[in-house]
Tab-separated table of C-alpha atoms and ligand atoms in Angstrom:
chain	number	residue	atom	x	y	z
A	1	UNK	CA	-20.053	42.131	-78.095
A	2	UNK	CA	-20.422	38.403	-79.221
A	3	UNK	CA	-19.005	37.240	-76.168
A	4	UNK	CA	-21.368	38.990	-74.197
A	5	UNK	CA	-24.415	37.740	-76.251
A	6	UNK	CA	-22.899	34.171	-75.691
A	7	UNK	CA	-22.492	34.654	-71.617
A	8	UNK	CA	-25.955	35.940	-71.707
A	9	UNK	CA	-27.420	33.122	-73.337
A	10	UNK	CA	-25.266	30.535	-71.173
A	11	UNK	CA	-26.703	32.266	-68.139
A	12	UNK	CA	-30.001	31.982	-69.326
A	13	UNK	CA	-29.769	28.216	-70.319
A	14	UNK	CA	-28.518	27.482	-66.904
A	15	UNK	CA	-31.270	29.688	-65.448
A	16	UNK	CA	-33.999	27.786	-67.293
A	17	UNK	CA	-32.544	24.409	-66.332
A	18	UNK	CA	-32.367	25.306	-62.804
A	19	UNK	CA	-36.004	26.343	-62.995
A	20	UNK	CA	-37.080	22.963	-64.624
A	21	UNK	CA	-35.062	21.101	-62.182
A	22	UNK	CA	-36.998	23.030	-59.251
A	23	UNK	CA	-40.207	22.472	-60.819
A	24	UNK	CA	-39.694	18.774	-60.874
A	25	UNK	CA	-39.321	18.596	-57.091
A	26	UNK	CA	-42.323	17.646	-54.999
A	27	UNK	CA	-43.893	19.741	-52.559
A	28	UNK	CA	-44.771	18.698	-48.594
A	29	UNK	CA	-46.544	20.254	-45.887
A	30	UNK	CA	-46.000	18.852	-42.915
A	31	UNK	CA	-48.671	19.510	-40.160
A	32	UNK	CA	-48.777	18.583	-36.273
A	33	UNK	CA	-51.642	18.708	-34.570
A	34	UNK	CA	-50.253	18.516	-30.879
A	35	UNK	CA	-51.870	15.809	-28.404
A	36	UNK	CA	-54.274	14.619	-31.363
A	37	UNK	CA	-55.161	11.070	-30.443
A	38	UNK	CA	-55.768	8.641	-32.931
A	39	UNK	CA	-59.448	7.964	-32.136
A	40	UNK	CA	-60.480	11.907	-32.382
A	41	UNK	CA	-60.776	11.088	-35.923
A	42	UNK	CA	-63.951	8.929	-35.211
A	43	UNK	CA	-65.875	11.454	-33.591
A	44	UNK	CA	-67.467	12.842	-36.790
A	45	UNK	CA	-66.016	16.578	-35.910
A	46	UNK	CA	-63.322	16.799	-38.656
A	47	UNK	CA	-64.489	16.396	-42.552
A	48	UNK	CA	-61.200	17.920	-43.637
A	49	UNK	CA	-59.271	15.025	-42.098
A	50	UNK	CA	-62.002	12.757	-42.908
A	51	UNK	CA	-61.714	13.637	-46.587
A	52	UNK	CA	-57.898	12.534	-46.451
A	53	UNK	CA	-58.800	9.425	-44.851
A	54	UNK	CA	-61.198	8.787	-47.680
A	55	UNK	CA	-58.963	10.182	-50.610
A	56	UNK	CA	-55.679	9.653	-49.482
A	57	UNK	CA	-53.905	7.410	-47.057
A	58	UNK	CA	-54.430	6.900	-43.440
A	59	UNK	CA	-52.792	5.069	-40.716
A	60	UNK	CA	-55.044	3.397	-37.791
A	61	UNK	CA	-52.567	5.280	-35.340
A	62	UNK	CA	-49.191	6.579	-34.879
A	63	UNK	CA	-46.965	5.135	-32.147
A	64	UNK	CA	-44.778	8.086	-30.887
A	65	UNK	CA	-41.480	7.191	-29.232
A	66	UNK	CA	-40.889	7.071	-25.461
A	67	UNK	CA	-41.595	9.279	-23.362
A	68	UNK	CA	-44.551	10.347	-25.323
A	69	UNK	CA	-43.874	14.265	-24.926
A	70	UNK	CA	-44.196	17.188	-27.225
A	71	UNK	CA	-40.391	17.974	-27.797
A	72	UNK	CA	-38.756	14.676	-27.924
A	73	UNK	CA	-41.545	13.507	-30.122
A	74	UNK	CA	-41.345	16.406	-32.508
A	75	UNK	CA	-37.755	15.415	-32.992
A	76	UNK	CA	-38.159	11.690	-33.235
A	77	UNK	CA	-40.533	12.662	-36.391
A	78	UNK	CA	-38.215	15.097	-37.982
A	79	UNK	CA	-34.900	13.211	-37.554
A	80	UNK	CA	-36.009	9.408	-37.891
A	81	UNK	CA	-34.386	8.730	-34.514
A	82	UNK	CA	-35.252	7.160	-31.073
A	83	UNK	CA	-35.368	9.879	-28.481
A	84	UNK	CA	-31.974	8.374	-26.647
A	85	UNK	CA	-30.461	9.102	-30.285
A	86	UNK	CA	-31.552	12.430	-31.399
A	87	UNK	CA	-30.811	13.629	-27.793
A	88	UNK	CA	-33.974	15.510	-26.834
A	89	UNK	CA	-34.806	13.156	-24.205
A	90	UNK	CA	-37.458	15.428	-22.271
A	91	UNK	CA	-39.283	18.741	-22.511
A	92	UNK	CA	-36.983	19.748	-19.825
A	93	UNK	CA	-33.804	18.029	-18.868
A	94	UNK	CA	-30.209	18.857	-17.321
A	95	UNK	CA	-26.954	18.177	-18.619
A	96	UNK	CA	-25.385	16.821	-15.238
A	97	UNK	CA	-21.746	17.586	-16.397
A	98	UNK	CA	-21.933	21.187	-17.240
A	99	UNK	CA	-25.447	21.860	-14.963
A	100	UNK	CA	-26.876	23.596	-18.256
A	101	UNK	CA	-30.434	23.355	-18.550
A	102	UNK	CA	-32.892	22.638	-21.675
A	103	UNK	CA	-36.255	23.798	-21.115
A	104	UNK	CA	-38.696	24.131	-23.842
A	105	UNK	CA	-40.150	27.623	-22.626
A	106	UNK	CA	-36.421	29.139	-22.588
A	107	UNK	CA	-35.782	30.455	-26.168
A	108	UNK	CA	-32.263	30.662	-25.795
A	109	UNK	CA	-32.015	27.033	-24.799
A	110	UNK	CA	-34.106	25.475	-27.381
A	111	UNK	CA	-32.257	27.458	-30.075
A	112	UNK	CA	-28.998	26.129	-29.058
A	113	UNK	CA	-27.692	23.726	-31.264
A	114	UNK	CA	-25.610	21.593	-28.967
A	115	UNK	CA	-28.456	19.670	-27.558
A	116	UNK	CA	-29.733	18.131	-30.765
A	117	UNK	CA	-27.852	15.228	-32.206
A	118	UNK	CA	-29.856	14.216	-35.012
A	119	UNK	CA	-29.958	15.735	-38.359
A	120	UNK	CA	-33.627	17.140	-38.955
A	121	UNK	CA	-35.247	16.450	-42.230
A	122	UNK	CA	-34.921	20.399	-43.444
A	123	UNK	CA	-31.057	19.926	-42.859
A	124	UNK	CA	-30.821	16.745	-44.992
A	125	UNK	CA	-32.999	18.273	-47.745
A	126	UNK	CA	-31.183	21.553	-48.113
A	127	UNK	CA	-28.025	19.587	-48.362
A	128	UNK	CA	-29.722	18.110	-51.019
A	129	UNK	CA	-30.473	21.550	-52.730
A	130	UNK	CA	-34.186	21.353	-51.584
A	131	UNK	CA	-35.478	24.891	-50.050
A	132	UNK	CA	-37.179	24.374	-46.795
A	133	UNK	CA	-39.505	26.359	-44.494
A	134	UNK	CA	-41.040	25.848	-40.921
A	135	UNK	CA	-44.037	27.615	-39.609
A	136	UNK	CA	-43.095	26.337	-36.013
A	137	UNK	CA	-41.354	22.980	-35.042
A	138	UNK	CA	-39.504	22.320	-32.045
A	139	UNK	CA	-35.984	22.507	-33.031
A	140	UNK	CA	-36.683	24.694	-35.991
A	141	UNK	CA	-35.028	27.506	-34.558
A	142	UNK	CA	-31.369	26.655	-34.055
A	143	UNK	CA	-28.626	29.059	-33.608
A	144	UNK	CA	-26.655	27.654	-36.683
A	145	UNK	CA	-28.154	28.841	-39.982
A	146	UNK	CA	-27.159	25.596	-41.956
A	147	UNK	CA	-29.068	23.563	-39.140
A	148	UNK	CA	-32.475	25.323	-39.674
A	149	UNK	CA	-34.645	25.653	-42.602
A	150	UNK	CA	-34.178	28.762	-44.934
A	151	UNK	CA	-37.479	30.112	-44.020
A	152	UNK	CA	-38.795	29.952	-40.354
A	153	UNK	CA	-40.743	31.567	-37.635
A	154	UNK	CA	-40.075	32.016	-33.938
A	155	UNK	CA	-42.262	30.337	-31.951
A	156	UNK	CA	-45.311	32.396	-30.534
A	157	UNK	CA	-47.822	30.309	-28.678
A	158	UNK	CA	-50.677	32.862	-29.425
A	159	UNK	CA	-49.935	33.661	-33.091
A	160	UNK	CA	-53.624	33.407	-34.801
A	161	UNK	CA	-54.009	30.066	-36.653
A	162	UNK	CA	-55.344	31.635	-39.704
A	163	UNK	CA	-51.833	33.630	-40.014
A	164	UNK	CA	-50.098	30.552	-39.845
A	165	UNK	CA	-51.905	28.899	-42.653
A	166	UNK	CA	-51.573	32.140	-44.566
A	167	UNK	CA	-47.739	32.226	-44.077
A	168	UNK	CA	-47.274	28.904	-45.245
A	169	UNK	CA	-49.480	29.523	-48.399
A	170	UNK	CA	-46.989	32.945	-48.855
A	171	UNK	CA	-44.237	30.782	-48.923
A	172	UNK	CA	-45.755	28.941	-51.933
A	173	UNK	CA	-46.130	31.768	-54.005
A	174	UNK	CA	-42.349	32.747	-53.777
A	175	UNK	CA	-40.796	32.474	-56.997
A	176	UNK	CA	-39.941	29.138	-57.922
A	177	UNK	CA	-36.199	29.120	-57.647
A	178	UNK	CA	-36.360	30.405	-53.996
A	179	UNK	CA	-39.816	28.603	-53.033
A	180	UNK	CA	-39.599	26.035	-50.355
A	181	UNK	CA	-40.535	22.461	-51.195
A	182	UNK	CA	-40.991	21.180	-47.840
A	183	UNK	CA	-42.929	23.147	-45.168
A	184	UNK	CA	-43.763	22.514	-41.167
A	185	UNK	CA	-46.934	23.956	-39.720
A	186	UNK	CA	-47.898	23.152	-35.942
A	187	UNK	CA	-51.204	23.795	-33.911
A	188	UNK	CA	-51.018	23.250	-29.999
A	189	UNK	CA	-54.980	23.333	-29.476
A	190	UNK	CA	-56.139	19.648	-29.359
A	191	UNK	CA	-53.009	19.110	-26.584
A	192	UNK	CA	-53.796	22.579	-24.367
A	193	UNK	CA	-57.411	21.540	-24.243
A	194	UNK	CA	-56.820	17.969	-23.413
A	195	UNK	CA	-54.638	18.805	-20.821
A	196	UNK	CA	-56.934	21.484	-19.201
A	197	UNK	CA	-60.278	19.686	-19.516
A	198	UNK	CA	-59.979	16.067	-20.351
A	199	UNK	CA	-60.102	14.041	-23.365
A	200	UNK	CA	-64.083	13.678	-23.369
A	201	UNK	CA	-64.761	17.277	-22.722
A	202	UNK	CA	-66.754	19.727	-25.049
A	203	UNK	CA	-63.328	21.875	-25.093
A	204	UNK	CA	-61.438	18.980	-26.799
A	205	UNK	CA	-64.406	18.868	-29.392
A	206	UNK	CA	-63.871	22.230	-30.190
A	207	UNK	CA	-60.235	22.059	-30.753
A	208	UNK	CA	-60.553	19.055	-32.948
A	209	UNK	CA	-63.228	21.462	-35.079
A	210	UNK	CA	-60.717	24.217	-34.742
A	211	UNK	CA	-57.868	22.666	-36.024
A	212	UNK	CA	-59.720	20.801	-38.735
A	213	UNK	CA	-61.060	24.182	-39.697
A	214	UNK	CA	-57.512	25.253	-40.393
A	215	UNK	CA	-57.361	22.559	-42.670
A	216	UNK	CA	-60.148	23.539	-44.431
A	217	UNK	CA	-58.591	27.168	-44.824
A	218	UNK	CA	-55.360	25.495	-46.141
A	219	UNK	CA	-57.351	23.603	-48.909
A	220	UNK	CA	-59.199	26.711	-49.903
A	221	UNK	CA	-56.150	28.871	-50.057
A	222	UNK	CA	-54.430	26.008	-51.916
A	223	UNK	CA	-57.041	25.901	-54.443
A	224	UNK	CA	-56.841	29.999	-54.839
A	225	UNK	CA	-53.175	29.558	-56.020
A	226	UNK	CA	-53.905	26.444	-58.163
A	227	UNK	CA	-51.623	24.304	-56.195
A	228	UNK	CA	-54.081	21.911	-54.246
A	229	UNK	CA	-53.229	19.212	-56.954
A	230	UNK	CA	-49.465	19.348	-56.566
A	231	UNK	CA	-48.863	19.729	-53.017
A	232	UNK	CA	-48.504	16.657	-50.642
A	233	UNK	CA	-50.111	17.219	-47.193
A	234	UNK	CA	-49.044	14.931	-44.535
A	235	UNK	CA	-50.995	15.342	-41.007
A	236	UNK	CA	-49.241	13.930	-37.882
A	237	UNK	CA	-49.674	14.229	-34.227
A	238	UNK	CA	-46.688	14.049	-31.758
A	239	UNK	CA	-48.838	11.649	-29.139
A	240	UNK	CA	-52.349	11.203	-27.813
A	241	UNK	CA	-53.674	11.985	-24.393
A	242	UNK	CA	-55.462	10.036	-21.381
A	243	UNK	CA	-57.225	11.289	-18.374
A	244	UNK	CA	-55.617	11.692	-15.266
A	245	UNK	CA	-57.220	12.201	-11.646
A	246	UNK	CA	-56.097	13.471	-8.552
A	247	UNK	CA	-57.126	10.258	-7.095
A	248	UNK	CA	-54.484	8.291	-8.967
A	249	UNK	CA	-51.365	10.178	-7.711
A	250	UNK	CA	-48.185	8.938	-5.876
A	251	UNK	CA	-45.922	10.975	-3.929
A	252	UNK	CA	-42.550	9.562	-4.525
A	253	UNK	CA	-40.790	12.002	-2.186
A	254	UNK	CA	-42.981	10.759	0.447
A	255	UNK	CA	-41.914	7.369	0.009
A	256	UNK	CA	-38.408	7.976	0.349
A	257	UNK	CA	-38.294	10.194	3.341
A	258	UNK	CA	-34.827	10.414	4.781
A	259	UNK	CA	-32.662	9.241	1.661
A	260	UNK	CA	-31.929	12.639	0.685
A	261	UNK	CA	-33.052	12.185	-3.022
A	262	UNK	CA	-33.824	14.828	-5.691
A	263	UNK	CA	-36.713	14.447	-8.348
A	264	UNK	CA	-36.728	15.431	-11.439
A	265	UNK	CA	-39.933	15.726	-13.600
A	266	UNK	CA	-43.240	14.586	-12.778
A	267	UNK	CA	-46.156	12.910	-14.040
A	268	UNK	CA	-46.161	9.754	-16.148
A	269	UNK	CA	-42.136	9.655	-16.104
A	270	UNK	CA	-39.723	10.737	-12.943
A	271	UNK	CA	-35.994	10.501	-12.375
A	272	UNK	CA	-35.018	9.908	-8.892
A	273	UNK	CA	-31.307	10.916	-8.009
A	274	UNK	CA	-30.289	9.052	-5.074
A	275	UNK	CA	-27.128	9.383	-3.187
A	276	UNK	CA	-24.507	6.844	-4.571
A	277	UNK	CA	-24.235	4.981	-1.128
A	278	UNK	CA	-28.035	4.789	-0.972
A	279	UNK	CA	-28.810	4.003	-4.476
A	280	UNK	CA	-29.516	0.340	-4.149
A	281	UNK	CA	-31.476	0.558	-0.855
A	282	UNK	CA	-33.695	3.329	-2.647
A	283	UNK	CA	-34.029	1.117	-5.557
A	284	UNK	CA	-35.218	-1.925	-3.528
A	285	UNK	CA	-37.482	0.063	-1.609
A	286	UNK	CA	-39.131	1.450	-4.661
A	287	UNK	CA	-39.251	-1.904	-6.081
A	288	UNK	CA	-41.164	-3.310	-3.007
A	289	UNK	CA	-43.491	-0.377	-3.225
A	290	UNK	CA	-43.918	-0.661	-6.888
A	291	UNK	CA	-47.866	-0.244	-7.129
A	292	UNK	CA	-49.505	1.552	-10.393
A	293	UNK	CA	-45.639	2.463	-11.328
A	294	UNK	CA	-42.645	0.373	-12.353
A	295	UNK	CA	-39.213	1.800	-11.265
A	296	UNK	CA	-36.127	0.661	-13.663
A	297	UNK	CA	-32.432	1.230	-13.303
A	298	UNK	CA	-31.435	2.802	-16.407
A	299	UNK	CA	-29.751	-0.312	-17.640
A	300	UNK	CA	-33.011	-2.371	-17.070
A	301	UNK	CA	-35.355	-0.029	-19.177
A	302	UNK	CA	-37.100	-2.050	-21.537
A	303	UNK	CA	-35.652	-2.466	-24.736
A	304	UNK	CA	-39.068	-1.374	-26.586
A	305	UNK	CA	-38.979	2.099	-25.124
A	306	UNK	CA	-35.227	2.747	-26.550
A	307	UNK	CA	-34.585	5.155	-23.464
A	308	UNK	CA	-31.269	4.439	-21.972
A	309	UNK	CA	-28.361	5.160	-24.176
A	310	UNK	CA	-27.836	8.613	-23.477
A	311	UNK	CA	-25.875	10.324	-20.559
A	312	UNK	CA	-28.497	12.820	-19.604
A	313	UNK	CA	-30.972	10.050	-18.772
A	314	UNK	CA	-31.105	9.516	-15.273
A	315	UNK	CA	-29.944	6.303	-13.226
A	316	UNK	CA	-32.909	5.365	-11.617
A	317	UNK	CA	-36.444	5.940	-13.818
A	318	UNK	CA	-40.091	5.401	-12.572
A	319	UNK	CA	-42.727	5.007	-15.231
A	320	UNK	CA	-46.412	5.571	-14.076
A	321	UNK	CA	-49.167	2.929	-15.172
A	322	UNK	CA	-51.690	4.723	-17.515
A	323	UNK	CA	-53.637	7.523	-16.118
A	324	UNK	CA	-51.497	7.628	-12.863
A	325	UNK	CA	-49.213	10.477	-11.865
A	326	UNK	CA	-45.804	10.390	-10.163
A	327	UNK	CA	-45.265	13.643	-7.643
A	328	UNK	CA	-42.583	15.029	-5.474
A	329	UNK	CA	-43.521	17.640	-2.786
A	330	UNK	CA	-42.105	20.548	-5.203
A	331	UNK	CA	-43.535	19.709	-8.575
A	332	UNK	CA	-46.817	18.417	-9.638
A	333	UNK	CA	-48.310	17.727	-13.122
A	334	UNK	CA	-51.491	16.159	-11.912
A	335	UNK	CA	-53.616	19.177	-11.059
A	336	UNK	CA	-54.786	18.976	-14.703
A	337	UNK	CA	-57.532	16.571	-16.403
A	338	UNK	CA	-55.200	15.149	-19.262
A	339	UNK	CA	-51.615	14.068	-19.812
A	340	UNK	CA	-49.151	11.951	-21.867
A	341	UNK	CA	-45.635	10.942	-21.536
A	342	UNK	CA	-46.710	7.415	-20.640
A	343	UNK	CA	-45.806	4.031	-22.363
A	344	UNK	CA	-45.620	4.737	-26.238
A	345	UNK	CA	-47.033	1.249	-26.708
A	346	UNK	CA	-50.488	2.193	-24.924
A	347	UNK	CA	-53.004	3.152	-27.715
A	348	UNK	CA	-54.110	6.207	-25.668
A	349	UNK	CA	-50.714	7.813	-26.391
A	350	UNK	CA	-51.050	6.948	-30.247
A	351	UNK	CA	-51.541	9.932	-32.457
A	352	UNK	CA	-52.531	10.248	-35.993
A	353	UNK	CA	-50.840	9.681	-39.475
A	354	UNK	CA	-52.823	10.848	-42.576
A	355	UNK	CA	-51.612	12.075	-46.017
A	356	UNK	CA	-52.751	13.121	-49.298
A	357	UNK	CA	-51.158	14.410	-52.823
A	358	UNK	CA	-49.830	13.463	-55.994
A	359	UNK	CA	-47.094	11.089	-54.514
A	360	UNK	CA	-49.584	9.222	-51.954
A	361	UNK	CA	-51.937	6.286	-52.788
A	362	UNK	CA	-55.670	7.018	-52.472
A	363	UNK	CA	-58.097	5.329	-50.353
A	364	UNK	CA	-55.171	3.293	-48.851
A	365	UNK	CA	-55.655	2.193	-44.954
A	366	UNK	CA	-53.103	0.383	-42.961
A	367	UNK	CA	-52.405	-0.217	-39.345
A	368	UNK	CA	-50.003	1.371	-36.792
A	369	UNK	CA	-47.125	3.236	-38.079
A	370	UNK	CA	-44.276	4.516	-36.191
A	371	UNK	CA	-43.165	8.081	-35.827
A	372	UNK	CA	-39.533	7.458	-36.505
A	373	UNK	CA	-40.410	6.134	-40.095
A	374	UNK	CA	-41.754	9.320	-41.297
A	375	UNK	CA	-38.156	10.920	-41.796
A	376	UNK	CA	-37.112	8.389	-44.298
A	377	UNK	CA	-40.582	8.291	-45.888
A	378	UNK	CA	-39.885	12.236	-46.620
A	379	UNK	CA	-36.507	11.065	-48.013
A	380	UNK	CA	-38.097	8.600	-50.454
A	381	UNK	CA	-40.481	11.483	-51.602
A	382	UNK	CA	-37.787	13.929	-52.311
A	383	UNK	CA	-35.554	10.988	-53.515
A	384	UNK	CA	-32.696	11.559	-51.241
A	385	UNK	CA	-30.755	9.442	-49.147
A	386	UNK	CA	-31.507	9.500	-45.307
A	387	UNK	CA	-28.766	9.912	-42.949
A	388	UNK	CA	-27.166	6.481	-42.328
A	389	UNK	CA	-27.454	6.220	-38.466
A	390	UNK	CA	-31.236	6.727	-38.196
A	391	UNK	CA	-33.653	4.313	-36.364
A	392	UNK	CA	-36.492	4.383	-38.748
A	393	UNK	CA	-36.950	2.242	-41.656
A	394	UNK	CA	-38.597	3.195	-45.135
A	395	UNK	CA	-39.877	-0.359	-45.612
A	396	UNK	CA	-42.364	-0.108	-42.844
A	397	UNK	CA	-44.026	2.822	-44.253
A	398	UNK	CA	-43.071	3.267	-48.161
A	399	UNK	CA	-45.971	1.334	-49.060
A	400	UNK	CA	-47.968	4.158	-48.814
A	401	UNK	CA	-46.481	6.075	-51.790
A	402	UNK	CA	-47.584	5.420	-55.399
B	501	AMP	P1	-46.463	19.208	-23.802
B	501	AMP	O1	-45.930	19.650	-22.360
B	501	AMP	O2	-45.640	18.226	-24.004
B	501	AMP	O3	-47.662	19.001	-23.798
B	501	AMP	O4	-45.943	20.328	-24.724
B	501	AMP	C1	-46.997	21.256	-25.558
B	501	AMP	C2	-46.371	22.517	-25.506
B	501	AMP	O5	-45.370	22.872	-26.149
B	501	AMP	C3	-47.466	23.659	-26.283
B	501	AMP	O6	-48.599	24.125	-25.564
B	501	AMP	C4	-46.437	24.580	-26.728
B	501	AMP	O7	-46.618	25.991	-25.810
B	501	AMP	C5	-45.003	24.153	-26.558
B	501	AMP	N1	-44.484	24.069	-28.000
B	501	AMP	C6	-44.622	23.271	-29.206
B	501	AMP	N2	-43.990	23.745	-30.159
B	501	AMP	C7	-43.210	24.593	-29.693
B	501	AMP	C8	-41.989	25.395	-30.073
B	501	AMP	N3	-41.683	25.339	-31.443
B	501	AMP	N4	-41.373	26.037	-29.492
B	501	AMP	C9	-41.534	26.250	-28.184
B	501	AMP	N5	-42.780	25.788	-27.618
B	501	AMP	C10	-43.328	24.922	-28.239
B	502	ZN	ZN1	-47.419	17.529	-27.742
B	503	ZN	ZN1	-49.188	18.169	-23.938
């Protein structure tokens, strides 16, 4: 009997210790507003984001990694790696050795862990005993349980935004020992409307208001559960947006008639697959025709793109000038009003970075920050070690913390 009491007491003691340890860990909600260009903040349409800018920390802009597309950049944010290193080199790409295709619309492909070479923050966190959750994030649905968050939702494009916010807040009311400490949340609206109607459209302005409204809803709900002051909220976007036009289109297939080339992707970045014996000739012809685009052999890609050291990146790459679209006869990505994917140093491709909460300074503004530095920042907040093979650097961003 005495033994039983002793064991119960010991168990209770460890339970109390573990609850105490849990209660000391910070909370972070990482929100992605797809395609929210850095300067949308200055339109006076987003009072909740403005509240964060005034009372938390904000960067002039967030520099994405190249190419400035959705899946590659959500991976850069969550792994701290350049795109050539985390392996999600585009929204759609092929493993030319096995002929398998990765495509963001293909659920079985996006869940296949073989494509993801980086360690997402949720994996680093869980290895360190921190429970995580994701209400959507590219790569969060992986088919290996130890590589995804404890709690996650399968992507559903039309899931009402209010439901997403509710889902996040519900996770924060789970009993403390099982409650997630790191949560992601995603909204596509600004990207969707930016593509369809262009960056200066009333539709984009409505989208800015809608996603900002969701932030307001989150604040209100956090107030209701009395957690507003204990949660750090980081708001980012994966890239910006620029206006395109059907008057700024270059048909590369027409330029290369008779060479039997294949063309992958379209818009800001195109890969040309030329027959081996014609490779140099095709390259020289493209070089001579450079007008509103640049052609690079893979090995010649500018260093700052960090986009050559991956086996699935093609041998001949064409990068369009800002606002221009490269097309072949088969696929086009120019019959919309806005696009992204261009040079990541161009301001139009830059997104936002804002944060507020107990770990962040208040009313602090800085210049441009890089999206690969967000993963080490998260590691700092949770006081855990980042993976040693990342490209991001805490030194470039940690001054935003208290
Ligand atoms: P982009 O073509 O780069 O503009 O991609 C934006 C699109 O990515 C959005 O409209 C969404 O449909 C899609 N998307 C974003 N997150 C996910 C996800 N976790 N799973 C599947 N698709 C997603
Ligand atoms: Zn995007
Ligand atoms: Zn987009």
